[in-house]
Short mmCIF file of C-alpha atoms in Angstrom, two decimals:
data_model
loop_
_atom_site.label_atom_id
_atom_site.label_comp_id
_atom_site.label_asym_id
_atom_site.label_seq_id
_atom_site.Cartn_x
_atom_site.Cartn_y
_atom_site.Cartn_z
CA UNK X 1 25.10 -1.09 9.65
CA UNK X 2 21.98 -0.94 7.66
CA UNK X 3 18.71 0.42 9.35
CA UNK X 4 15.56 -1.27 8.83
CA UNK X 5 11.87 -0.89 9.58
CA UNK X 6 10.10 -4.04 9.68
CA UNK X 7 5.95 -4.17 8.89
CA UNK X 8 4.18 -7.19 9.03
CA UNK X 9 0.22 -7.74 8.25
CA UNK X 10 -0.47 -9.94 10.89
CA UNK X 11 -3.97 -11.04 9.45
CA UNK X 12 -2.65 -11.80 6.11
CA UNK X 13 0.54 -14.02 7.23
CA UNK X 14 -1.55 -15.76 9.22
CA UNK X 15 -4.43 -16.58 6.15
CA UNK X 16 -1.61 -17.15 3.95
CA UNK X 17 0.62 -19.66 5.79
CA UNK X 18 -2.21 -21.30 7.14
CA UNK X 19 -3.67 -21.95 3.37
CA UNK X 20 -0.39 -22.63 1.82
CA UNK X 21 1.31 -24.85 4.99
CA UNK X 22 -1.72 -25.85 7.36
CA UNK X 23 1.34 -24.31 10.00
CA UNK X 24 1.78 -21.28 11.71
CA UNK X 25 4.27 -18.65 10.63
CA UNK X 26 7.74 -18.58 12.96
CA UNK X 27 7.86 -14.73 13.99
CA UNK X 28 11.32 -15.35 15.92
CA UNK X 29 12.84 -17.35 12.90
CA UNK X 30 11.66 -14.11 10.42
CA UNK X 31 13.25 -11.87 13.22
CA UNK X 32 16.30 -13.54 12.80
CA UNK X 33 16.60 -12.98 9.11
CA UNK X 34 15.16 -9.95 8.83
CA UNK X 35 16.98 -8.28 11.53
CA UNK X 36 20.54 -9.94 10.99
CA UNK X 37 23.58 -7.43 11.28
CA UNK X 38 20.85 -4.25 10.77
CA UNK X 39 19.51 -1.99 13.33
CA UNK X 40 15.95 -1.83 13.93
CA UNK X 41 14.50 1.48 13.20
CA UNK X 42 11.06 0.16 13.93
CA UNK X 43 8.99 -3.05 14.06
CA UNK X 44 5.17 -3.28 13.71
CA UNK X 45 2.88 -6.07 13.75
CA UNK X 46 -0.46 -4.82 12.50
CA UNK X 47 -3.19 -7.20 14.24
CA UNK X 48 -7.43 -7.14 14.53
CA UNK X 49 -8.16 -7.18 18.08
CA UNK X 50 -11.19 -9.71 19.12
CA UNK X 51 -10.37 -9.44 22.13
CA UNK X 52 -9.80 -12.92 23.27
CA UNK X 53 -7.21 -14.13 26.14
CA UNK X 54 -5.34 -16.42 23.28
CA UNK X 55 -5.04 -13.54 20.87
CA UNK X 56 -3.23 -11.33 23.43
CA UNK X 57 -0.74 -13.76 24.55
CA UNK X 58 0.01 -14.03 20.81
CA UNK X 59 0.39 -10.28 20.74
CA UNK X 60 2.61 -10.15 24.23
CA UNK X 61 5.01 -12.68 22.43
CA UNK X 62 4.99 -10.37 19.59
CA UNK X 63 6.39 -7.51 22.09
CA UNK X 64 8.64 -9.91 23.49
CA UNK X 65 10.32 -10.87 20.30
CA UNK X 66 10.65 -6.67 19.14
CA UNK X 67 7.54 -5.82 17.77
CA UNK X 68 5.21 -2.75 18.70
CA UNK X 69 1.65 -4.29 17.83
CA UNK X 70 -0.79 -1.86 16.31
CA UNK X 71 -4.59 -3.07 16.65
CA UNK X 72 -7.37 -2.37 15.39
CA UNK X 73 -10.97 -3.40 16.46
CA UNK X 74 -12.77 -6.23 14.82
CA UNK X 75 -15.97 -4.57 13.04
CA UNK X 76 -19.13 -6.75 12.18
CA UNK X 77 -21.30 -5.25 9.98
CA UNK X 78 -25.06 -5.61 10.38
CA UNK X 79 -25.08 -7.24 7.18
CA UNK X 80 -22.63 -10.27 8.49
CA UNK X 81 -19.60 -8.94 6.69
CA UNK X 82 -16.47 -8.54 8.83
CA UNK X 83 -14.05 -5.08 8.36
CA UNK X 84 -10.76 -5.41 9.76
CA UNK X 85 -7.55 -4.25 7.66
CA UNK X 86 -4.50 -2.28 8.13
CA UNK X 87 -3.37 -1.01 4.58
CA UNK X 88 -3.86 2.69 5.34
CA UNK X 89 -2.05 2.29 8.69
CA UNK X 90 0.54 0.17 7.15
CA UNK X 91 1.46 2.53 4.39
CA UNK X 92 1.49 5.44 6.35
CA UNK X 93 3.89 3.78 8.58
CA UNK X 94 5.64 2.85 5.75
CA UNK X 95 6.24 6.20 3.99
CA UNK X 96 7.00 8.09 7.45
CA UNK X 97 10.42 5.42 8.55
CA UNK X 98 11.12 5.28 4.47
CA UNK X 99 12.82 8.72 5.35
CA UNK X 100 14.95 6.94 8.38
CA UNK X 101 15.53 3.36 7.27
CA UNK X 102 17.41 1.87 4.57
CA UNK X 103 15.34 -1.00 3.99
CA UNK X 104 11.81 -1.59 4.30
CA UNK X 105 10.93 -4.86 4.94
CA UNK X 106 6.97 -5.80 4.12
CA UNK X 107 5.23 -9.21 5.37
CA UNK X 108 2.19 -9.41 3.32
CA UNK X 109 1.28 -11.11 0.11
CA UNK X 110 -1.31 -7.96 -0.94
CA UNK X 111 -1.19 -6.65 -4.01
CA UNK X 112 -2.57 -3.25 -2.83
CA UNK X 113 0.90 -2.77 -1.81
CA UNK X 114 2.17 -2.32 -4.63
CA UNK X 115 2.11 0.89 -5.79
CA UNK X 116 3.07 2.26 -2.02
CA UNK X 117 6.54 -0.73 -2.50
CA UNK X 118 7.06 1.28 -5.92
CA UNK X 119 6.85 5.06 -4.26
CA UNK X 120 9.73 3.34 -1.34
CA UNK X 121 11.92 2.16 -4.12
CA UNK X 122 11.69 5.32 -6.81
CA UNK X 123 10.49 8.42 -4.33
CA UNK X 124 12.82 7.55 -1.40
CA UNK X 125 15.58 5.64 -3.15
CA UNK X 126 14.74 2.52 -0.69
CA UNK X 127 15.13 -1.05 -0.98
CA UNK X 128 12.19 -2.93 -0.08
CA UNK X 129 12.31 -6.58 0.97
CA UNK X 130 8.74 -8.58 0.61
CA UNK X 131 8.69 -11.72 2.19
CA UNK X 132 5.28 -13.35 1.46
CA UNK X 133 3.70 -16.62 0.35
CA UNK X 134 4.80 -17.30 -3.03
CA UNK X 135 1.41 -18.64 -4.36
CA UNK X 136 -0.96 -16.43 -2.29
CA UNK X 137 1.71 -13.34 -3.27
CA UNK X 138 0.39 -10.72 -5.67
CA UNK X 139 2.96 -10.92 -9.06
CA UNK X 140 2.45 -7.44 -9.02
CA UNK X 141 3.71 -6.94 -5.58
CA UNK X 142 6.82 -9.59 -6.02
CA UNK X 143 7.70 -7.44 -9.24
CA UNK X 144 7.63 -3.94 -7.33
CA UNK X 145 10.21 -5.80 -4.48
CA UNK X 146 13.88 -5.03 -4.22
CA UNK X 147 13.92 -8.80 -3.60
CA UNK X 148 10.92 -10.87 -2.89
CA UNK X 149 11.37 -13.51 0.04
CA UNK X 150 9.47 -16.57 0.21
CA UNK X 151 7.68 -17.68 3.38
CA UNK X 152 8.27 -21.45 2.62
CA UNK X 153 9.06 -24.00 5.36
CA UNK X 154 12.45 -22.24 6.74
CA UNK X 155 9.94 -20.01 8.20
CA UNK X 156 7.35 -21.81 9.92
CA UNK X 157 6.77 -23.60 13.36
CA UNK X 158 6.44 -27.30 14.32
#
């Protein structure tokens, strides 16, 4: 059985569905797929934490389904500008379970990721599945990809 480790930016699934669909993104429907006859190594959701009541039953379902959430505080600057992203945290994660998983699986449409999808695929001899929104997904990133996975209606709720 294949291992996996499953990392999904929370933030930019949400951005990116919403834009693309006007829907929300199905979390159990993507477990499904993703997780199919493999074992999980390890599943994070990487979330901004406002806070609110709403936002943490969203991240208790996200437990509920498999996921360990990693959050971050939500930073306003004094200049109005928000900061609030998981990249480092994400590739880190990344490059440590590349050692004990098989396949990497990467929600995000980010083109930063590319270069860290390349090192998985060339350093550690990894295949790396992207699942993002095809028209809010880097081309860069999709061409790095063992297989790029589109977040289309198959994957969304309602």
């Amino acid at each position: 059985m294949l291992k996996v480790a499953i990392l999904v930016d929370v933030q930019n699934v949400y951005y990116t569905v919403r834009g693309a669909y006007g829907r929300n993104f199905d979390y159990n429907k993507f477990w499904a797929q993703a997780t199919a006859n493999r074992e999980v190594v390890k599943a994070f959701c990487y979330a901004i934490d406002r806070g609110d009541q709403k936002q943490r039953e969203f991240q208790n379902i996200l437990r509920a389904i498999g996921f360990d959430v990693k959050l971050k505080p939500f930073i306003q600057r004094s200049d109005g500008s928000a900061k609030g992203d998981w990249d480092v945290g994400i590739a880190l994660d990344a490059i440590e379970y590349a050692e004990q998983a098989d396949v990497i699986v990467l929600v995000s449409g980010d083109g930063d990721f590319d270069l860290l999808v390349n090192k998985i695929r060339v350093k550690y001899g990894k295949e790396v599945e992207v699942y993002g929104v095809p028209q809010f997904t880097a081309a860069s990133l999709m061409n790095e990809a063992s297989e790029f996975l589109a977040i289309d209606e198959n994957f969304l709720l309602g």
